[in-house]
Coordinates of C-alpha atoms in Angstrom, one line a residue:
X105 CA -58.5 -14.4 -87.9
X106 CA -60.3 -14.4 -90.9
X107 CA -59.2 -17.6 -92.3
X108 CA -60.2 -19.4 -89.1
X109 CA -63.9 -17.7 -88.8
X110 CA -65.2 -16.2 -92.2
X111 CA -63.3 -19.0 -94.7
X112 CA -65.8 -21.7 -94.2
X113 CA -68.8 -19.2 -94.8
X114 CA -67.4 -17.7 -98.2
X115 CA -67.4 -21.2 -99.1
X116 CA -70.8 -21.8 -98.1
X117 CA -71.9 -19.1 -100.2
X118 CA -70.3 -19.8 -102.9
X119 CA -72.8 -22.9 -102.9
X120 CA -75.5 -20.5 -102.0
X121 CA -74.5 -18.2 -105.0
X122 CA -74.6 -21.3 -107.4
X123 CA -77.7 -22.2 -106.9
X124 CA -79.1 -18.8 -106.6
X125 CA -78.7 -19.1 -110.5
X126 CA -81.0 -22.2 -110.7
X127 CA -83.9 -20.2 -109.6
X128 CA -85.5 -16.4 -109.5
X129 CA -83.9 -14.5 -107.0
X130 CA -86.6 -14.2 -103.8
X131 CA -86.6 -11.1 -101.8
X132 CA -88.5 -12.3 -98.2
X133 CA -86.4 -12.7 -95.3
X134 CA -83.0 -11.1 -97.0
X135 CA -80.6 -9.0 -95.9
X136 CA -79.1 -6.8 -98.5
X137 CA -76.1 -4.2 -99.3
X138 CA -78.2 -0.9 -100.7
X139 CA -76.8 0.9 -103.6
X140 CA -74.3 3.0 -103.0
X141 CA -72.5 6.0 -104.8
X142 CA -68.8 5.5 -104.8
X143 CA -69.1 2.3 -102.4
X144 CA -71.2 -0.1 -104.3
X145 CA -68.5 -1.4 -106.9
X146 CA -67.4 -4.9 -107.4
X147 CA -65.1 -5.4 -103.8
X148 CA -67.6 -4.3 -101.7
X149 CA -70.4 -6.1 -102.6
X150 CA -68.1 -9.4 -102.5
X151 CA -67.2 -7.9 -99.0
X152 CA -70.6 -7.9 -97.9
X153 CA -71.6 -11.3 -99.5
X154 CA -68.8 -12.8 -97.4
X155 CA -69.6 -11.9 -94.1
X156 CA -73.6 -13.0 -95.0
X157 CA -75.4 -10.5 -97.0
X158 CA -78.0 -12.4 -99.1
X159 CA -78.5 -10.0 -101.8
X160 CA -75.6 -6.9 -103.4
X161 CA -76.6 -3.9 -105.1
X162 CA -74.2 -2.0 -107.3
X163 CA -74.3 1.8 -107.5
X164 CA -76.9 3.8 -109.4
X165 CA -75.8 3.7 -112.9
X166 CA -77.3 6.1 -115.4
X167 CA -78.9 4.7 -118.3
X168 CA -77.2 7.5 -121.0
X169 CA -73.8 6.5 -119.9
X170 CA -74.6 2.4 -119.5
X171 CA -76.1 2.7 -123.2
X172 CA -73.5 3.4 -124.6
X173 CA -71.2 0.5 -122.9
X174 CA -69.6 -2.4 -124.7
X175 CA -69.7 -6.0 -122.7
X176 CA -66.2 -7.2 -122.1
X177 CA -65.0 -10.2 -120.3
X178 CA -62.1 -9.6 -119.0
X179 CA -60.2 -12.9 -119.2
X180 CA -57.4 -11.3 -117.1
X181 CA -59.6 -10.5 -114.3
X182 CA -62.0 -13.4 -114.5
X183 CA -64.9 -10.3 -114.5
X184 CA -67.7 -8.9 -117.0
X185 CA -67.0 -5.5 -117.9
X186 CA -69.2 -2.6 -119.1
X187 CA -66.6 -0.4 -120.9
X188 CA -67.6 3.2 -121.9
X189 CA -66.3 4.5 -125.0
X190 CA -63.5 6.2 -123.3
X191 CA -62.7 3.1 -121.7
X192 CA -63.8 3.7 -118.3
X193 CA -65.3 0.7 -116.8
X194 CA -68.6 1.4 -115.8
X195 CA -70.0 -2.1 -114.3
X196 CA -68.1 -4.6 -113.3
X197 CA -68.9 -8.3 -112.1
X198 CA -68.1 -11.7 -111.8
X199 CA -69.3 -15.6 -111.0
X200 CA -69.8 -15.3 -107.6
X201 CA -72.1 -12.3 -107.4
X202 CA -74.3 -13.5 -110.7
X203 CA -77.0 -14.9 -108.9
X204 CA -77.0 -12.2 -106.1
X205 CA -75.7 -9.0 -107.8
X206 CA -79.0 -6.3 -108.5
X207 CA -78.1 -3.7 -111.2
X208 CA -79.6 -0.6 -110.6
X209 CA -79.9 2.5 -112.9
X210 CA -81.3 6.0 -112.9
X211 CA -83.5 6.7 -116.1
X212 CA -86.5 9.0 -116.7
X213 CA -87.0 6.9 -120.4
X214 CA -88.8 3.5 -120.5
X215 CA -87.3 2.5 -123.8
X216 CA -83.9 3.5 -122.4
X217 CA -84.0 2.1 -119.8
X218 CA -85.0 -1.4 -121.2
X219 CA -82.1 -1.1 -123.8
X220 CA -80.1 -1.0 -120.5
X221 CA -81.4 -3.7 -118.5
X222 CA -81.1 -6.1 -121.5
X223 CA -77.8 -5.1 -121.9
X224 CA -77.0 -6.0 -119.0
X225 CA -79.6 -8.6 -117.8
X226 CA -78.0 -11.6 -118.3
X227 CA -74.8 -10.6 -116.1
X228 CA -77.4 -9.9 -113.1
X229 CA -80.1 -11.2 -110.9
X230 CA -82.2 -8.4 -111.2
X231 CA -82.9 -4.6 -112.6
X232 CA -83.7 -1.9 -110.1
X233 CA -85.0 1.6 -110.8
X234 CA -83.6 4.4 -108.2
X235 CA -87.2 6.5 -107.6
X236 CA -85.4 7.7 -104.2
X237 CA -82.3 9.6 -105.0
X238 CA -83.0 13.3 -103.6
X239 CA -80.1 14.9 -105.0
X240 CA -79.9 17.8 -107.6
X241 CA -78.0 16.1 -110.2
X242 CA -80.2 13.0 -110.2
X243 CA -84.0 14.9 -110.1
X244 CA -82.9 17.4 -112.4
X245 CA -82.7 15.3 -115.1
X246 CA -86.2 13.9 -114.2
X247 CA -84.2 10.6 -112.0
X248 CA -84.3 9.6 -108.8
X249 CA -87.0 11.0 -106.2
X250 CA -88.2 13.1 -109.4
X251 CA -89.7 10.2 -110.6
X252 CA -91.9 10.1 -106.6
X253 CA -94.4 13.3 -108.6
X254 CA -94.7 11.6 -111.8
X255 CA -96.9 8.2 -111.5
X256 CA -97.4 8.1 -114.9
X257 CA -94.1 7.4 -115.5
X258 CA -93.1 5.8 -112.7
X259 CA -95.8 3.0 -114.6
X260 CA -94.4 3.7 -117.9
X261 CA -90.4 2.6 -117.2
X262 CA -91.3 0.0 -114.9
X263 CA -94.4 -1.5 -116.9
X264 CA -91.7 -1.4 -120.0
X265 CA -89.2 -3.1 -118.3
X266 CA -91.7 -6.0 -116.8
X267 CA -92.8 -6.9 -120.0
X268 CA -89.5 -6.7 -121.8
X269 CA -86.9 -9.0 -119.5
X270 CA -86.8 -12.4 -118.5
X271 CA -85.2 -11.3 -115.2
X272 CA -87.2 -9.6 -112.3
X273 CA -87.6 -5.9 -112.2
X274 CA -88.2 -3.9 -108.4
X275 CA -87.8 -0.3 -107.6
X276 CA -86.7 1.3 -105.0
X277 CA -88.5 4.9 -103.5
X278 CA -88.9 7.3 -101.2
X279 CA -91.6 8.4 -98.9
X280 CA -93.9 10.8 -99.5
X281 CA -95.4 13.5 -97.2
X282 CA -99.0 12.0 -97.1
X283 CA -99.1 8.6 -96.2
X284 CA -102.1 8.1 -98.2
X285 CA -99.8 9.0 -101.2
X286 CA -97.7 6.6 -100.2
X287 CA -99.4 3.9 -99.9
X288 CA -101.6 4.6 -103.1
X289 CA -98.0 4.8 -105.3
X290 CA -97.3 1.8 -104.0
X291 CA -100.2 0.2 -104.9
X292 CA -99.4 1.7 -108.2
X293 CA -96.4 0.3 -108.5
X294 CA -97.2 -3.2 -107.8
X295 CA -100.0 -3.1 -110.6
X296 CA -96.5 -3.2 -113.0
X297 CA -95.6 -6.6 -111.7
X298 CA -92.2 -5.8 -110.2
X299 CA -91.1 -8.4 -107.7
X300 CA -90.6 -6.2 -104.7
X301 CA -90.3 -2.5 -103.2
X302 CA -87.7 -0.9 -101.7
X303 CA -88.6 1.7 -99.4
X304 CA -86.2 4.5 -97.8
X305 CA -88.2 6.0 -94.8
X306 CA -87.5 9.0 -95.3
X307 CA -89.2 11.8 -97.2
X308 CA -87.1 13.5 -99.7
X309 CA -86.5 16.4 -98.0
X310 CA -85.2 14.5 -95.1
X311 CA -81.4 13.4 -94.6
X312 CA -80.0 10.7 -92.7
X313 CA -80.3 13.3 -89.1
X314 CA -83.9 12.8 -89.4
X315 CA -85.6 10.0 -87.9
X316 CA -86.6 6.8 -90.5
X317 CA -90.8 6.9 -90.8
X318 CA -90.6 2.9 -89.9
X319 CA -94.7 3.4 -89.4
X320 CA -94.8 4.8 -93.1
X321 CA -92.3 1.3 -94.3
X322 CA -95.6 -0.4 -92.7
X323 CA -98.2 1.3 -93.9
X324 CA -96.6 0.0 -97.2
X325 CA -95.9 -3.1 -96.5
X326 CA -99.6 -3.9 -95.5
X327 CA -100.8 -2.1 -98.5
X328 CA -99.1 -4.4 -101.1
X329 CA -98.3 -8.7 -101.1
X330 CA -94.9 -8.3 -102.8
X331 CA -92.0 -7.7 -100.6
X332 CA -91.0 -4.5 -99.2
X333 CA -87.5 -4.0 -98.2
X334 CA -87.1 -1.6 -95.2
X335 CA -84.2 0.9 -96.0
X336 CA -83.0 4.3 -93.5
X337 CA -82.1 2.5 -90.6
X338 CA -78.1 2.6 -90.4
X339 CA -78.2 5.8 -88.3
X340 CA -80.2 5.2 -85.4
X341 CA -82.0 1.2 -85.5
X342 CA -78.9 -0.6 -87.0
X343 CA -75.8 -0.6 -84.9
X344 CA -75.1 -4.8 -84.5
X345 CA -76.2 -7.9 -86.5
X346 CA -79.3 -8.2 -84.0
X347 CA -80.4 -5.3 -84.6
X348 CA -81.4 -6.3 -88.5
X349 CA -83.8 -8.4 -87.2
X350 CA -85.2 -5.9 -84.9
X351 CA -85.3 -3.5 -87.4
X352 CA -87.6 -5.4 -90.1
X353 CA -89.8 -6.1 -87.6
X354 CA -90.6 -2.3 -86.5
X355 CA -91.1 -1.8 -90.2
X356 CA -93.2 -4.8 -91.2
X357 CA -91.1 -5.2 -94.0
X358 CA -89.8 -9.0 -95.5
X359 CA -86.4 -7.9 -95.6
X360 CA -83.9 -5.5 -94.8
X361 CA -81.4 -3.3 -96.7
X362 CA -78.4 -1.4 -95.0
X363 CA -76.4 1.6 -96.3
X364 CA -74.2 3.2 -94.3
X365 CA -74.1 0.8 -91.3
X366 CA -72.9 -1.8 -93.9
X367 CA -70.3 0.8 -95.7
X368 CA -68.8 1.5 -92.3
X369 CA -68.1 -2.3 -91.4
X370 CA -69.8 -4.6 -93.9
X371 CA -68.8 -7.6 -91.5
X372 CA -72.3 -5.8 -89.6
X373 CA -74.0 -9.2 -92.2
X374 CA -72.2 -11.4 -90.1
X375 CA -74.2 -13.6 -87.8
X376 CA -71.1 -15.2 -86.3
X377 CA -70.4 -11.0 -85.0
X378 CA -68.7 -8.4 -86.1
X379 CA -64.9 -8.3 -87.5
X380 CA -62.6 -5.6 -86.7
X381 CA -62.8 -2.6 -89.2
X382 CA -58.9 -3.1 -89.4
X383 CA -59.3 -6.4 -90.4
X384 CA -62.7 -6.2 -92.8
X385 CA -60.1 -2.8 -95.0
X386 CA -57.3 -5.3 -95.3
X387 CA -60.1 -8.0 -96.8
X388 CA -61.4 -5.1 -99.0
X389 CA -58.2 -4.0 -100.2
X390 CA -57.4 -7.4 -101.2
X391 CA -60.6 -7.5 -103.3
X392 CA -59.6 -4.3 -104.9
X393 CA -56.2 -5.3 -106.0
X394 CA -57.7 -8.4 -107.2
X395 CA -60.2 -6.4 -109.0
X396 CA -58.9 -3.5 -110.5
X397 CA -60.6 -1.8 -108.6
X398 CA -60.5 2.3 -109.3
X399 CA -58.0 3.4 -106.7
X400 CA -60.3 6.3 -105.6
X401 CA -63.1 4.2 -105.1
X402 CA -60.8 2.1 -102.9
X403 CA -59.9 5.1 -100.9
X404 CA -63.0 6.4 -100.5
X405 CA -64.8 3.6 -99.0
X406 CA -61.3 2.9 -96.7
X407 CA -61.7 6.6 -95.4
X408 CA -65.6 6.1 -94.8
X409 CA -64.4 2.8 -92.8
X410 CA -62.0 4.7 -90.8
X411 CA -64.7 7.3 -90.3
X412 CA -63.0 9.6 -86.8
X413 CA -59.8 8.0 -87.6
X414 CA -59.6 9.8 -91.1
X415 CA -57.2 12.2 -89.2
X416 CA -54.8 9.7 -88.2
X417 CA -51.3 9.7 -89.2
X418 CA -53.0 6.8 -91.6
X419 CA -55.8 8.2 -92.4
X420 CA -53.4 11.4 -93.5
X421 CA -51.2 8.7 -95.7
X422 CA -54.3 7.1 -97.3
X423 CA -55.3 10.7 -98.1
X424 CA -51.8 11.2 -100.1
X425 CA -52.0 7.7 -101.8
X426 CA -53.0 8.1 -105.8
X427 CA -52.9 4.5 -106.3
X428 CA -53.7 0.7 -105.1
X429 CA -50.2 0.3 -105.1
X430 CA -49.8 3.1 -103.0
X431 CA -52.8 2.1 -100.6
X432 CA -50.9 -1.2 -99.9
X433 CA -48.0 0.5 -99.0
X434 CA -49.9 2.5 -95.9
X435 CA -51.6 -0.7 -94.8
X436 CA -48.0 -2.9 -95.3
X437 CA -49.5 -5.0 -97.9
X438 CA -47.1 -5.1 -100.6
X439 CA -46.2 -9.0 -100.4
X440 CA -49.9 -9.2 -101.5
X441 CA -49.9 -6.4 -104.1
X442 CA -46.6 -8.1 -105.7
X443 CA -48.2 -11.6 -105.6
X444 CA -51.2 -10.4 -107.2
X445 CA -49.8 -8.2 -109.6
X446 CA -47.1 -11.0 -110.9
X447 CA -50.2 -13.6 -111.5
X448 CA -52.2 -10.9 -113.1
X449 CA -49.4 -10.9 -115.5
X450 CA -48.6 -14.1 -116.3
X451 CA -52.1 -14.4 -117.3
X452 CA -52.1 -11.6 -119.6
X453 CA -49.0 -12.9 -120.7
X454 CA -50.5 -16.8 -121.5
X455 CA -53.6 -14.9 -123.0
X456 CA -51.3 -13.4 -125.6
X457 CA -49.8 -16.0 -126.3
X458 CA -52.3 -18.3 -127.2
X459 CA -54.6 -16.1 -128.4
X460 CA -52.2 -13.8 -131.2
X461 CA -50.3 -16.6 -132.9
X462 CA -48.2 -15.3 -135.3
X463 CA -48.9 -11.4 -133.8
X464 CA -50.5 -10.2 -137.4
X465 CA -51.1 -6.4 -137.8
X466 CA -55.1 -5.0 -138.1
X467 CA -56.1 -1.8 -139.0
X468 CA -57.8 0.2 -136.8
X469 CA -58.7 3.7 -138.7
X470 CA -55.4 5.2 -140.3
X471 CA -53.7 3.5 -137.2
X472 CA -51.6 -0.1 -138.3
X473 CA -52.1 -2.1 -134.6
X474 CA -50.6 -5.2 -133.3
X475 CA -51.0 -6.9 -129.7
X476 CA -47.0 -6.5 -128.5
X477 CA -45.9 -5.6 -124.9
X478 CA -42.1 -4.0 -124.2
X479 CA -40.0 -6.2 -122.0
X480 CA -36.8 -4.5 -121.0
X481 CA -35.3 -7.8 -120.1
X482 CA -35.1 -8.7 -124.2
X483 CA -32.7 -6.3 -125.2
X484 CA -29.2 -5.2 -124.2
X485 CA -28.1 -2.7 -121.5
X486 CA -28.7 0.7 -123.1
X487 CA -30.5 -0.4 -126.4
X488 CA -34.4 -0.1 -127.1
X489 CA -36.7 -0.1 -130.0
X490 CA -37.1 3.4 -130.0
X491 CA -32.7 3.8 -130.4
X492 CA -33.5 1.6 -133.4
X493 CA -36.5 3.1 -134.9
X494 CA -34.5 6.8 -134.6
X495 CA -31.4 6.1 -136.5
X496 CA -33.4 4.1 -139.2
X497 CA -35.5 7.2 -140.0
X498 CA -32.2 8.7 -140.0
X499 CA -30.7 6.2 -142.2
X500 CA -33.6 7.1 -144.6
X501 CA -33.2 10.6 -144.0
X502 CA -36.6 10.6 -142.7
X503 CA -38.6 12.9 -140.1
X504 CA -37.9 11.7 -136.6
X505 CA -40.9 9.8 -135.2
X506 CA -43.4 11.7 -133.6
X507 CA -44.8 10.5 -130.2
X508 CA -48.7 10.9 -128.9
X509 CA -49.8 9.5 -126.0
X510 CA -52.7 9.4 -123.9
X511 CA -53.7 7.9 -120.7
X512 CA -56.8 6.5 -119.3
X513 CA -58.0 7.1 -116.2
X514 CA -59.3 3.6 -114.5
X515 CA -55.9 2.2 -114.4
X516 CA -53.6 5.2 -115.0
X517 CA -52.4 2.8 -118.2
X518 CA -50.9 4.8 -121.3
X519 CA -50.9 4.0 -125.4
X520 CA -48.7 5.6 -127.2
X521 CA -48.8 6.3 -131.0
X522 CA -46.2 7.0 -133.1
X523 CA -46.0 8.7 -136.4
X524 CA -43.3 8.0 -139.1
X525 CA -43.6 8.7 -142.9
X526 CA -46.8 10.4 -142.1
X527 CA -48.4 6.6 -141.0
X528 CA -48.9 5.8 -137.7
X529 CA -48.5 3.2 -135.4
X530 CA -49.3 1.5 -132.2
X531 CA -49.8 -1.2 -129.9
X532 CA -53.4 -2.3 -129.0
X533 CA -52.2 -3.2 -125.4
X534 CA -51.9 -0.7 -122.6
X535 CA -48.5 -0.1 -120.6
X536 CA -47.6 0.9 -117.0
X537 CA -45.9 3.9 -117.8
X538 CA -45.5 6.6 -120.8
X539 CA -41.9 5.1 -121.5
X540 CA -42.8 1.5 -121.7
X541 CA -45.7 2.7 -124.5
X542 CA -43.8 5.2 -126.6
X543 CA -41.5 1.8 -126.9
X544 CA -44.2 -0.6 -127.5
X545 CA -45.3 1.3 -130.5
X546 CA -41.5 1.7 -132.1
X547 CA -42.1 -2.0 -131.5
X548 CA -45.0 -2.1 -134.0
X549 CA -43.6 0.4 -136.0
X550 CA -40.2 -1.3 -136.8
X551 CA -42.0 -4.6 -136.7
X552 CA -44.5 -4.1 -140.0
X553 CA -41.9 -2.2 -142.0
X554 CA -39.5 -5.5 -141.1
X555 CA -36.6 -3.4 -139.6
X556 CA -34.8 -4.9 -136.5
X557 CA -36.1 -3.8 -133.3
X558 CA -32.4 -4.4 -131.4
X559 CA -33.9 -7.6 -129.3
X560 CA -31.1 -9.8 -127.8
X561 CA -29.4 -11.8 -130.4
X562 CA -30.9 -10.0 -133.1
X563 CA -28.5 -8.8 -136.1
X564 CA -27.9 -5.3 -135.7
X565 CA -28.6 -3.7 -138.8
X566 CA -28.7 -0.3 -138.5
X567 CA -25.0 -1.0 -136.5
X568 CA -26.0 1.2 -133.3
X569 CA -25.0 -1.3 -131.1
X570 CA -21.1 -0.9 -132.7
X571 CA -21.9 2.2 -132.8
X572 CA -22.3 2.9 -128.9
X573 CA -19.1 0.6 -128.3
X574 CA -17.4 2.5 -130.3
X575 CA -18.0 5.6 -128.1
X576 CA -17.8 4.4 -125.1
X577 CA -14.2 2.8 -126.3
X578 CA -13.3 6.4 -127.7
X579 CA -14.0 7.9 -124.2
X580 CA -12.3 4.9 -122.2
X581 CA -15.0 4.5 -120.0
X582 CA -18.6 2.7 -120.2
X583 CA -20.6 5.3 -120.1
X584 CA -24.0 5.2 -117.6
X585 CA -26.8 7.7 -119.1
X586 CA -29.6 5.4 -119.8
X587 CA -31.1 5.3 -123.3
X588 CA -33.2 8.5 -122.9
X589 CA -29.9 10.6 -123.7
X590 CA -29.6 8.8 -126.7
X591 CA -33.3 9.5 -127.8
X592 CA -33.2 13.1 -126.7
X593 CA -33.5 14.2 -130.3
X594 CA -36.4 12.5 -130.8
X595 CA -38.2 13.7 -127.4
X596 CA -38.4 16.9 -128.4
X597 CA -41.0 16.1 -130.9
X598 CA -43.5 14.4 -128.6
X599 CA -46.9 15.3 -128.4
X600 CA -48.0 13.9 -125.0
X601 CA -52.1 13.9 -124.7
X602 CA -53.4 13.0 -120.9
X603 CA -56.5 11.5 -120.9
X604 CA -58.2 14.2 -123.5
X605 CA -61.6 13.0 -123.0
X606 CA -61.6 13.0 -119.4
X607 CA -58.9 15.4 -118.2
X608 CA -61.0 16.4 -115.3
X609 CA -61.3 13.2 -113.9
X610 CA -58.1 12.5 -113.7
X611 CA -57.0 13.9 -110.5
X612 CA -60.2 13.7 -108.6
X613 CA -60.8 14.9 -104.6
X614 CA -62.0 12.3 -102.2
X615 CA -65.2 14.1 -101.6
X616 CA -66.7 15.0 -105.1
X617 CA -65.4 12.6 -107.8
X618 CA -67.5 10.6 -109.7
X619 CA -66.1 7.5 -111.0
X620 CA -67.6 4.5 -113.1
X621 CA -69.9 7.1 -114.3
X622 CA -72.1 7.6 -111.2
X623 CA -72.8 10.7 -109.2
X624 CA -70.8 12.3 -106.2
X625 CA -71.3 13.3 -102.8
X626 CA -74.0 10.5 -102.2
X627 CA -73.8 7.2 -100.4
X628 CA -76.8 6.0 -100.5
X629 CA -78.8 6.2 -103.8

């Protein structure tokens, strides 16, 4: 179905997209996917530009974390990653959101806050400060709606930012109680220069129960000549495509941004109608596996689609699933999960290849590094780098090696370290499992000290190979215990770290995890 509807649209905004970049990015007559907490990350917002949203924003950011972010691109992925030092991803893009993608961030510091937005500025089509965020976590720290009693700032980060990027700058707020207030903010506001308002009609106090003030989004919009963007409508204005239109005209506004009516079927941009919300999770989860995306931010936004089918003997199996892998196994998507996974590696593979010709080892600290990956397929049945690496220490009546390992949470990928003479080393790439890493760094290890590793046609120094035949001849049987029996002696001196930095966030709930360095329990920012 979606091939024969949406196709031909994704492919006229591609177009659209492309020469978006050519110009400014306008904000009258729009429709637009608000920033979202937990939902706003890179397959959505390709979701939502698919099925016609004009403009994507990504989830409040905060400027402390996004500071401290290295940019990345991710030749694997095709994206532009913002990596934290712990190498979360905290931001992630691409090509065909560049000219349509809005970055916004919570900050409380004008010089922050532009360090921020020119970090990121040239990866996006515009900055966005969140002034409308009513929760503790946010207003505490002087963000969000704690901005709304502070004018003075409010000028101060977005005068800052005006004056500092080449890209445009808008904000988005709250209501206040007095609609004189209101309006004489906005007024305010627009004295910085920012290219447009975004206004949540609600006071806040006020949750998504409470009726949106669309008399207050007026009041504004005939207060100011920049655009205002009518936000709060999901709930009770917004339940088809028509009603968008309907909905920026009761506000006055130039355009129109939806949260949760878009979250629970984005397909709502669609013009053509509305796709089935089976159909629009099985387009999202392709994005995600395409993407990387954090499995917990897939299964969030899937549970928010099934909304009172989260009970469901699905919903109940999504609940269970830790991983995308595991997600495409409840919705019988595996065929695309393989597919994806095997091109995702050859590129890796191709990358390495042409980019670490000969594979020359780098210090990194006290830590000797090289690019190498462990293939089972290059050495024999019951052999690996790690056999090898043992009875060479023992050969040279050396400690056994000494295994540390850690784990990150994004992509539940580990690194393993391994320790012999009192040096260490590792490999600089990540594996799918503890095993495969504790191997790939025997692999560096025997590697720079030029000992064989036990690779298929390899000469067998250290004579384990002969030295398993020989045993399995003495017992007259080949015998089936897999090389961990052989490297028992060595397991016992492991040192296994699990994502140290971030332990807590490594098994998350649905409801309260942050991930990608934004807050919890919030949807719309």
């Amino acid at each position: 179905m979606r091939n024969r509807i949406f196709l031909p649209f994704r492919l006229l905004k591609g177009y659209k997209s492309a020469m978006a970049e050519t110009a400014e990015l306008s904000f009258r007559d729009k429709t637009a996917l608000a920033p979202m907490v937990r939902v706003g990350t890179l397959p959505m917002r390709l979701l939502a530009l698919d099925y016609g949203a004009d403009i994507v924003y990504c989830e409040e950011l905060i400027d402390i974390k996004m500071a401290q972010c290295k940019r990345i691109v991710n030749e694997v992925l095709d994206t532009v990653d913002y990596v934290a030092p712990d190498d979360r991803v905290m931001f992630r893009t691409c090509g065909r959101e560049r000219g349509r993608v809005i970055f916004q961030m919570g900050t409380a510091d004008p010089e922050r806050a532009l360090t921020v937005a020119k970090l990121v500025q040239n990866d996006v089509a515009a900055i966005d400060v969140n002034m409308g965020c009513p929760k503790e976590y946010s207003t505490k720290g002087g963000m969000g709606a704690a901005l709304l009693s502070d004018p003075d700032k409010i000028e101060a980060i977005l005068t800052t930012l005006v004056k500092g990027l080449s890209k445009p700058v808008t904000c988005k707020i709250r209501v206040l109680p007095s609609l004189e207030d209101t309006v004489s903010l906005v007024k305010r506001i627009e004295k910085t220069g920012v290219s447009a308002i975004a206004v949540h009609g609600r006071m806040k106090e006020e949750r998504p129960r409470h009726p949106v003030h669309c008399d207050y989004i007026r009041a504004v919009a005939e207060a100011v000549s920049i655009p205002v963007i009518a936000n709060g409508g999901s709930l009770d204005l917004v339940k088809t495509h028509a009603d968008i239109a309907k909905f920026r005209e009761a506000a006055g506004a130039s355009s129109v941004m939806l949260a949760r009516s878009a979250m629970w079927n984005p397909s709502i941009f669609c013009s053509q109608g509305a796709a089935s919300v089976d159909e629009v999770m099985e387009e999202y989860i392709k994005y995600a596996v395409r993407y990387d995306n954090n499995a917990f931010n897939t299964k969030y936004c899937l549970c928010q689609m099934l909304r009172d089918r989260v009970e469901s003997p699905m919903g109940k199996q999504l609940h269970l699933a830790q991983t995308n892998k595991e997600i495409c196994q409840v919705y019988g998507m595996m065929e695309y999960y393989d597919k994806i996974e095997e091109d995702l590696q050859r590129r890796r593979e191709a990358l390495e290849k042409n980019s670490i010709s000969p594979c020359q080892p780098t210090l990194e600290g006290d830590v000797v590094t090289m690019p190498v990956r462990f293939e089972r397929r290059e050495y024999p049945p019951q052999i690996t780098p790690k056999m090898y690496l043992l009875e060479w220490c023992r050969r040279e009546k050396l400690e056994q090696p000494v295994y540390e390992t850690v784990q990150r949470s994004q992509d539940r990928a580990f690194q393993s370290t391994v320790i012999v003479a009192e040096k260490k080393y590792r490999s600089s790439l990540w594996e799918k499992s503890k095993k495969f890493a504790e191997q790939a760094a025997a692999i560096v290890c025997l590697r720079v000290l030029g000992v064989p590793e036990g690779r298929v046609g390899e000469e067998d120094t250290c004579g384990l190979i002969h030295k398993r035949k020989r045993d399995e001849s003495r017992n007259g049987e080949v015998r089936q215990e897999d090389s961990s029996a052989v490297e028992n002696d060595c397991d016992t001196r492991k040192r296994h770290i699990t994502q140290s930095p971030q332990k807590a966030e490594e098994e998350p709930t649905d409801t309260q995890t942050s991930v990608n360095g934004s807050h919890t329990n919030q949807t719309e920012s």
